[in-house]
Structure formats: C-alpha cells, structure tokens
C-alpha cells in the first residue's frame, strides 16, 4: 500500500511497507518518542492538510541547502513541497523551508531499483537578519558517508506519518540482509521512510543510509532497510551540490510486500 498525500509537481508518499500487523519478536526493542533534533524534520506535500508523510535530514554541504530522504517518497520536480526541521507537535521552531529541486540516481529513474532508493532535495534559502541563509546555517548538518559495516551502532530518528506529533528514535546495531543495511526496532511505520541511519555523534556523526531500499524500507514495523550507500550516492550528492538541473522523479512502483 502506498498512501498518496497529494498529486502535484511532487508527490510525497508514506512508506506503504512497514505497516503489516505482525507480532514483534521479544528480543527486538521498541522505539520511543524523543525531543526533536534540529537536523531532522518532516516533509509536507502541498495541500496535505498539515499531514507529513516522510522524513528528511539536513546534509552538511558547501551549499548549505540540501536534505536527504528516500526516492520512493517522491514523484515530480519538487516544487511546492516543504521541510520543517525539528517539527514539534505542529510547531516549526526553525521555520518552513521550500523544496526547489529533487535529485535521484539514474538507476532509480530507469528501474526504481531498491539499490538506489535515495533522494537529495535542494531547499530555497531564506532572508534572516538581512542576510540570505541556507538551512544548514540555521540547523547544522550531518555529513554523508558510505554504508556502515555490520555491527556498527546507528541511531535512526523518524517522524511517522501524521500531524501534531514528535519524532521517535532507536539506537541499534546495523545488520545486513541480501546486501541491504538494516536495523531491527519496533514502531517505524508510514512516514518513517527517508529517516537517516546516523553513526557516531557530534562532529563524528555520519549519515550511512536512509529508510528505504528493499521493499521501500520494509514490510513490518520492526525491520527497516536502506539502499546500500556506495560511490553512486556520492555522485548524486555532488550533482546536488553543484546545483545541476533537478530530476522529474518517476512515480514509485509497488513495494513488493
């Protein structure tokens, strides 16, 4: 099931995987609600009635205007979409930022390959105190890296679909299944797609994945996948940094669950 928030110049889709009602094994932890983090926020479609349907994270970049999410969240050019960092029970403490371009890998455009379920969005700068600023100057950003080795501790902070809420979080070790990084923790349902796998903390924090990939993130709420972050994601990042022409992202297919 892919729940469409809206159809316009960009479509944001709740991760239709990760909603199957199934008993969670007793050895798997449950996520918990947490205070918002400046670099993590909710994505909103135009005319969505205040409902957010995917999660994104601010990237550390020279242009200071990029966020990363899952490609299956998107269809179209990006116009009209907004990102709210540290969304907190309906409040936008660091403002509402408008998407101006979307970038995905060619492998996603041609085949909607789960190996390439990654998107980078460019956000319009804002005038604050008489100066033009990018989102990273307001919230900070997290550096991008290739996939972490199995056994690496990762923290994943996400907004499940809805409104008026706070994020959830869980810290677990990265596992790997069929070549896809994954973690096991309950409570990651529709809306959590695009949430970053963050290893390390502070200046050492790195984004090594986003919820997506196999089955567009997973078929049950306690198993979440990522596309493997390899050299291709770095080429995607470079294209976004250079402000190349964005993509008209294809609509995602079925998640296979």
mmCIF file of C-alpha atoms in Angstrom:
data_model
loop_
_atom_site.group_PDB
_atom_site.id
_atom_site.type_symbol
_atom_site.label_atom_id
_atom_site.label_comp_id
_atom_site.label_asym_id
_atom_site.label_seq_id
_atom_site.Cartn_x
_atom_site.Cartn_y
_atom_site.Cartn_z
ATOM 1 C CA UNK A 1 0.000 0.000 0.000
ATOM 2 C CA UNK A 2 1.372 3.396 -0.984
ATOM 3 C CA UNK A 3 -0.620 6.182 0.644
ATOM 4 C CA UNK A 4 -0.521 9.218 -1.608
ATOM 5 C CA UNK A 5 -0.653 12.517 0.205
ATOM 6 C CA UNK A 6 -1.210 14.532 -2.943
ATOM 7 C CA UNK A 7 -0.503 14.710 -6.644
ATOM 8 C CA UNK A 8 1.059 17.893 -7.923
ATOM 9 C CA UNK A 9 4.510 18.880 -9.093
ATOM 10 C CA UNK A 10 5.909 16.492 -6.489
ATOM 11 C CA UNK A 11 4.226 13.578 -4.803
ATOM 12 C CA UNK A 12 5.224 12.543 -1.303
ATOM 13 C CA UNK A 13 4.301 9.018 -0.382
ATOM 14 C CA UNK A 14 4.115 7.361 3.007
ATOM 15 C CA UNK A 15 6.144 4.168 3.049
ATOM 16 C CA UNK A 16 3.444 1.643 2.328
ATOM 17 C CA UNK A 17 5.661 -1.150 3.545
ATOM 18 C CA UNK A 18 6.254 -1.223 7.283
ATOM 19 C CA UNK A 19 2.580 -1.337 8.204
ATOM 20 C CA UNK A 20 1.853 -5.052 8.401
ATOM 21 C CA UNK A 21 0.316 -6.080 11.725
ATOM 22 C CA UNK A 22 2.591 -8.812 12.978
ATOM 23 C CA UNK A 23 3.797 -9.822 16.432
ATOM 24 C CA UNK A 24 7.275 -8.479 17.115
ATOM 25 C CA UNK A 25 9.866 -10.942 18.447
ATOM 26 C CA UNK A 26 10.535 -10.371 22.140
ATOM 27 C CA UNK A 27 14.260 -9.740 21.626
ATOM 28 C CA UNK A 28 13.679 -6.686 19.420
ATOM 29 C CA UNK A 29 13.408 -3.294 21.183
ATOM 30 C CA UNK A 30 10.671 -0.726 20.684
ATOM 31 C CA UNK A 31 11.346 2.826 19.542
ATOM 32 C CA UNK A 32 10.424 5.689 21.862
ATOM 33 C CA UNK A 33 9.318 9.278 21.459
ATOM 34 C CA UNK A 34 12.120 11.813 21.709
ATOM 35 C CA UNK A 35 12.665 15.560 21.716
ATOM 36 C CA UNK A 36 13.086 16.953 18.193
ATOM 37 C CA UNK A 37 16.551 17.218 16.666
ATOM 38 C CA UNK A 38 17.438 20.342 14.656
ATOM 39 C CA UNK A 39 18.821 18.420 11.696
ATOM 40 C CA UNK A 40 15.869 16.011 11.357
ATOM 41 C CA UNK A 41 12.465 17.079 10.137
ATOM 42 C CA UNK A 42 9.182 16.233 8.476
ATOM 43 C CA UNK A 43 8.339 16.593 4.785
ATOM 44 C CA UNK A 44 4.968 18.002 3.736
ATOM 45 C CA UNK A 45 3.122 17.875 0.437
ATOM 46 C CA UNK A 46 1.248 20.915 -0.876
ATOM 47 C CA UNK A 47 -2.418 20.804 0.097
ATOM 48 C CA UNK A 48 -1.683 17.991 2.555
ATOM 49 C CA UNK A 49 -3.831 19.409 5.332
ATOM 50 C CA UNK A 50 -0.864 19.541 7.670
ATOM 51 C CA UNK A 51 -0.091 15.821 7.334
ATOM 52 C CA UNK A 52 3.579 14.887 6.966
ATOM 53 C CA UNK A 53 4.415 11.667 5.157
ATOM 54 C CA UNK A 54 8.213 11.217 5.028
ATOM 55 C CA UNK A 55 11.300 12.223 6.995
ATOM 56 C CA UNK A 56 14.466 14.015 5.850
ATOM 57 C CA UNK A 57 17.788 15.077 7.379
ATOM 58 C CA UNK A 58 19.917 18.158 6.698
ATOM 59 C CA UNK A 59 23.180 17.342 4.945
ATOM 60 C CA UNK A 60 26.437 19.098 5.700
ATOM 61 C CA UNK A 61 27.458 20.601 2.359
ATOM 62 C CA UNK A 62 29.273 23.642 0.960
ATOM 63 C CA UNK A 63 25.974 24.965 -0.441
ATOM 64 C CA UNK A 64 24.226 24.577 2.947
ATOM 65 C CA UNK A 65 20.848 23.929 1.318
ATOM 66 C CA UNK A 66 20.408 20.148 0.990
ATOM 67 C CA UNK A 67 18.425 17.425 2.762
ATOM 68 C CA UNK A 68 18.388 13.677 2.155
ATOM 69 C CA UNK A 69 15.396 11.314 2.084
ATOM 70 C CA UNK A 70 14.174 8.232 0.183
ATOM 71 C CA UNK A 71 13.498 8.322 -3.562
ATOM 72 C CA UNK A 72 10.254 6.377 -3.178
ATOM 73 C CA UNK A 73 8.846 9.339 -1.233
ATOM 74 C CA UNK A 74 8.922 11.413 -4.396
ATOM 75 C CA UNK A 75 7.417 11.828 -7.844
ATOM 76 C CA UNK A 76 7.867 15.023 -9.823
ATOM 77 C CA UNK A 77 10.129 18.055 -9.657
ATOM 78 C CA UNK A 78 9.903 19.175 -6.045
ATOM 79 C CA UNK A 79 8.020 22.449 -6.407
ATOM 80 C CA UNK A 80 5.522 23.154 -3.638
ATOM 81 C CA UNK A 81 6.993 20.812 -1.056
ATOM 82 C CA UNK A 82 8.181 21.926 2.353
ATOM 83 C CA UNK A 83 10.546 20.660 5.030
ATOM 84 C CA UNK A 84 10.126 21.506 8.708
ATOM 85 C CA UNK A 85 13.264 20.803 10.771
ATOM 86 C CA UNK A 86 12.639 19.782 14.387
ATOM 87 C CA UNK A 87 8.888 19.653 13.774
ATOM 88 C CA UNK A 88 7.332 19.595 17.239
ATOM 89 C CA UNK A 89 3.632 18.971 17.800
ATOM 90 C CA UNK A 90 2.643 21.184 14.891
ATOM 91 C CA UNK A 91 5.255 23.862 15.560
ATOM 92 C CA UNK A 92 8.103 24.855 13.227
ATOM 93 C CA UNK A 93 10.798 26.243 15.563
ATOM 94 C CA UNK A 94 13.346 26.727 12.761
ATOM 95 C CA UNK A 95 10.951 27.737 10.026
ATOM 96 C CA UNK A 96 9.354 26.182 6.970
ATOM 97 C CA UNK A 97 11.728 25.568 4.050
ATOM 98 C CA UNK A 98 10.607 25.182 0.430
ATOM 99 C CA UNK A 99 11.923 22.488 -1.900
ATOM 100 C CA UNK A 100 13.273 23.816 -5.206
ATOM 101 C CA UNK A 101 14.751 20.676 -6.799
ATOM 102 C CA UNK A 102 14.894 16.904 -6.348
ATOM 103 C CA UNK A 103 17.810 14.652 -7.304
ATOM 104 C CA UNK A 104 17.772 10.862 -7.628
ATOM 105 C CA UNK A 105 20.112 8.289 -9.127
ATOM 106 C CA UNK A 106 19.701 7.124 -12.764
ATOM 107 C CA UNK A 107 19.138 3.573 -11.514
ATOM 108 C CA UNK A 108 16.036 4.787 -9.692
ATOM 109 C CA UNK A 109 14.758 6.718 -12.694
ATOM 110 C CA UNK A 110 15.172 3.779 -15.063
ATOM 111 C CA UNK A 111 14.191 0.813 -12.884
ATOM 112 C CA UNK A 112 13.058 2.125 -9.478
ATOM 113 C CA UNK A 113 15.816 -0.133 -8.178
ATOM 114 C CA UNK A 114 15.804 -0.708 -4.412
ATOM 115 C CA UNK A 115 19.582 -0.346 -4.641
ATOM 116 C CA UNK A 116 19.067 3.352 -5.442
ATOM 117 C CA UNK A 117 16.191 4.428 -3.182
ATOM 118 C CA UNK A 118 17.842 7.728 -2.229
ATOM 119 C CA UNK A 119 16.883 11.341 -2.960
ATOM 120 C CA UNK A 120 18.522 14.666 -2.200
ATOM 121 C CA UNK A 121 16.354 17.794 -2.116
ATOM 122 C CA UNK A 122 17.537 21.363 -2.546
ATOM 123 C CA UNK A 123 15.817 23.997 -0.390
ATOM 124 C CA UNK A 124 15.354 27.683 -1.109
ATOM 125 C CA UNK A 125 17.420 29.999 1.048
ATOM 126 C CA UNK A 126 15.732 32.450 3.410
ATOM 127 C CA UNK A 127 16.444 36.033 4.379
ATOM 128 C CA UNK A 128 17.196 36.361 8.087
ATOM 129 C CA UNK A 129 18.599 39.459 9.680
ATOM 130 C CA UNK A 130 19.068 40.979 6.250
ATOM 131 C CA UNK A 131 21.197 38.046 5.043
ATOM 132 C CA UNK A 132 20.463 35.125 2.745
ATOM 133 C CA UNK A 133 20.968 31.878 4.678
ATOM 134 C CA UNK A 134 20.731 28.201 3.877
ATOM 135 C CA UNK A 135 19.067 25.717 6.173
ATOM 136 C CA UNK A 136 22.391 24.327 7.366
ATOM 137 C CA UNK A 137 23.311 27.749 8.772
ATOM 138 C CA UNK A 138 20.197 27.538 10.950
ATOM 139 C CA UNK A 139 20.129 23.880 11.958
ATOM 140 C CA UNK A 140 23.563 22.464 11.302
ATOM 141 C CA UNK A 141 24.029 19.413 9.096
ATOM 142 C CA UNK A 142 25.272 15.835 9.131
ATOM 143 C CA UNK A 143 27.998 14.588 6.805
ATOM 144 C CA UNK A 144 27.289 11.930 4.215
ATOM 145 C CA UNK A 145 29.273 8.672 4.177
ATOM 146 C CA UNK A 146 29.153 5.231 2.605
ATOM 147 C CA UNK A 147 27.347 2.350 4.302
ATOM 148 C CA UNK A 148 28.480 1.344 7.775
ATOM 149 C CA UNK A 149 29.854 -2.130 8.413
ATOM 150 C CA UNK A 150 27.548 -4.687 10.036
ATOM 151 C CA UNK A 151 27.698 -4.342 13.808
ATOM 152 C CA UNK A 152 28.103 -0.566 13.724
ATOM 153 C CA UNK A 153 25.813 1.245 16.162
ATOM 154 C CA UNK A 154 23.323 3.516 14.403
ATOM 155 C CA UNK A 155 20.601 5.883 15.614
ATOM 156 C CA UNK A 156 17.505 6.440 13.483
ATOM 157 C CA UNK A 157 15.181 9.346 14.322
ATOM 158 C CA UNK A 158 11.926 9.445 12.367
ATOM 159 C CA UNK A 159 8.526 11.055 12.045
ATOM 160 C CA UNK A 160 5.753 8.547 11.481
ATOM 161 C CA UNK A 161 3.054 9.890 9.188
ATOM 162 C CA UNK A 162 0.508 12.280 10.672
ATOM 163 C CA UNK A 163 0.488 15.675 12.354
ATOM 164 C CA UNK A 164 0.861 17.281 15.769
ATOM 165 C CA UNK A 165 3.432 14.731 16.888
ATOM 166 C CA UNK A 166 7.066 14.360 17.935
ATOM 167 C CA UNK A 167 9.723 12.074 16.453
ATOM 168 C CA UNK A 168 10.604 8.557 17.524
ATOM 169 C CA UNK A 169 14.132 7.199 17.849
ATOM 170 C CA UNK A 170 16.008 3.954 18.360
ATOM 171 C CA UNK A 171 19.689 3.009 18.621
ATOM 172 C CA UNK A 172 20.629 -0.413 17.306
ATOM 173 C CA UNK A 173 23.430 -2.220 15.517
ATOM 174 C CA UNK A 174 23.376 -2.286 11.727
ATOM 175 C CA UNK A 175 22.712 -5.709 10.227
ATOM 176 C CA UNK A 176 22.768 -6.753 6.583
ATOM 177 C CA UNK A 177 20.309 -8.840 4.591
ATOM 178 C CA UNK A 178 20.705 -9.674 0.899
ATOM 179 C CA UNK A 179 23.199 -6.815 0.630
ATOM 180 C CA UNK A 180 20.903 -4.227 2.241
ATOM 181 C CA UNK A 181 21.813 -2.499 5.529
ATOM 182 C CA UNK A 182 19.027 -2.875 8.084
ATOM 183 C CA UNK A 183 18.169 -2.488 11.757
ATOM 184 C CA UNK A 184 15.553 -4.064 13.977
ATOM 185 C CA UNK A 185 13.406 -1.860 16.210
ATOM 186 C CA UNK A 186 9.642 -1.599 16.513
ATOM 187 C CA UNK A 187 7.415 1.338 15.667
ATOM 188 C CA UNK A 188 8.722 2.539 12.286
ATOM 189 C CA UNK A 189 5.551 2.808 10.205
ATOM 190 C CA UNK A 190 4.320 5.002 7.353
ATOM 191 C CA UNK A 191 6.149 8.340 7.384
ATOM 192 C CA UNK A 192 9.459 6.973 8.607
ATOM 193 C CA UNK A 193 10.794 6.474 5.083
ATOM 194 C CA UNK A 194 13.790 8.681 4.403
ATOM 195 C CA UNK A 195 14.932 8.697 8.035
ATOM 196 C CA UNK A 196 18.715 8.654 8.253
ATOM 197 C CA UNK A 197 20.915 5.916 9.677
ATOM 198 C CA UNK A 198 23.321 8.073 11.726
ATOM 199 C CA UNK A 199 26.519 6.573 13.078
ATOM 200 C CA UNK A 200 28.641 8.435 15.604
ATOM 201 C CA UNK A 201 27.674 11.701 17.272
ATOM 202 C CA UNK A 202 28.641 15.354 17.298
ATOM 203 C CA UNK A 203 31.342 16.204 14.753
ATOM 204 C CA UNK A 204 31.811 12.473 14.099
ATOM 205 C CA UNK A 205 28.187 11.870 13.066
ATOM 206 C CA UNK A 206 27.719 10.438 9.578
ATOM 207 C CA UNK A 207 24.655 9.530 7.502
ATOM 208 C CA UNK A 208 25.234 5.992 6.219
ATOM 209 C CA UNK A 209 21.739 5.119 4.998
ATOM 210 C CA UNK A 210 18.084 6.171 4.889
ATOM 211 C CA UNK A 211 14.998 4.035 5.480
ATOM 212 C CA UNK A 212 14.093 2.727 2.037
ATOM 213 C CA UNK A 213 15.665 0.210 -0.298
ATOM 214 C CA UNK A 214 14.365 -3.344 -0.006
ATOM 215 C CA UNK A 215 10.538 -3.305 -0.021
ATOM 216 C CA UNK A 216 10.821 0.510 0.134
ATOM 217 C CA UNK A 217 12.006 0.232 3.711
ATOM 218 C CA UNK A 218 10.448 -2.981 4.963
ATOM 219 C CA UNK A 219 7.190 -4.894 5.279
ATOM 220 C CA UNK A 220 6.857 -4.874 9.073
ATOM 221 C CA UNK A 221 7.359 -2.043 11.540
ATOM 222 C CA UNK A 222 10.309 -3.643 13.340
ATOM 223 C CA UNK A 223 12.597 -4.283 10.329
ATOM 224 C CA UNK A 224 13.865 -1.239 8.408
ATOM 225 C CA UNK A 225 16.181 -1.354 5.395
ATOM 226 C CA UNK A 226 18.328 1.120 3.479
ATOM 227 C CA UNK A 227 19.754 1.070 -0.002
ATOM 228 C CA UNK A 228 23.490 0.382 0.311
ATOM 229 C CA UNK A 229 25.329 3.719 0.259
ATOM 230 C CA UNK A 230 28.185 3.312 -2.210
ATOM 231 C CA UNK A 231 30.012 5.554 -4.652
ATOM 232 C CA UNK A 232 26.788 6.306 -6.536
ATOM 233 C CA UNK A 233 25.344 8.257 -3.611
ATOM 234 C CA UNK A 234 28.452 10.442 -3.585
ATOM 235 C CA UNK A 235 27.968 11.244 -7.280
ATOM 236 C CA UNK A 236 24.350 12.132 -6.502
ATOM 237 C CA UNK A 237 25.497 14.394 -3.676
ATOM 238 C CA UNK A 238 27.999 16.118 -5.975
ATOM 239 C CA UNK A 239 25.311 16.808 -8.583
ATOM 240 C CA UNK A 240 23.067 18.384 -5.960
ATOM 241 C CA UNK A 241 25.956 20.430 -4.536
ATOM 242 C CA UNK A 242 26.694 21.814 -7.992
ATOM 243 C CA UNK A 243 23.047 22.846 -8.364
ATOM 244 C CA UNK A 244 22.645 20.889 -11.583
ATOM 245 C CA UNK A 245 19.177 20.695 -13.101
ATOM 246 C CA UNK A 246 16.958 18.593 -10.866
ATOM 247 C CA UNK A 247 15.085 15.462 -11.896
ATOM 248 C CA UNK A 248 11.453 14.895 -12.743
ATOM 249 C CA UNK A 249 11.299 11.892 -10.444
ATOM 250 C CA UNK A 250 9.332 8.865 -11.614
ATOM 251 C CA UNK A 251 6.447 7.647 -9.507
ATOM 252 C CA UNK A 252 7.447 4.645 -7.364
ATOM 253 C CA UNK A 253 6.070 1.214 -8.082
ATOM 254 C CA UNK A 254 4.727 -1.372 -5.664
ATOM 255 C CA UNK A 255 6.842 -2.179 -2.610
ATOM 256 C CA UNK A 256 6.542 -5.932 -3.129
ATOM 257 C CA UNK A 257 5.166 -6.676 0.319
#
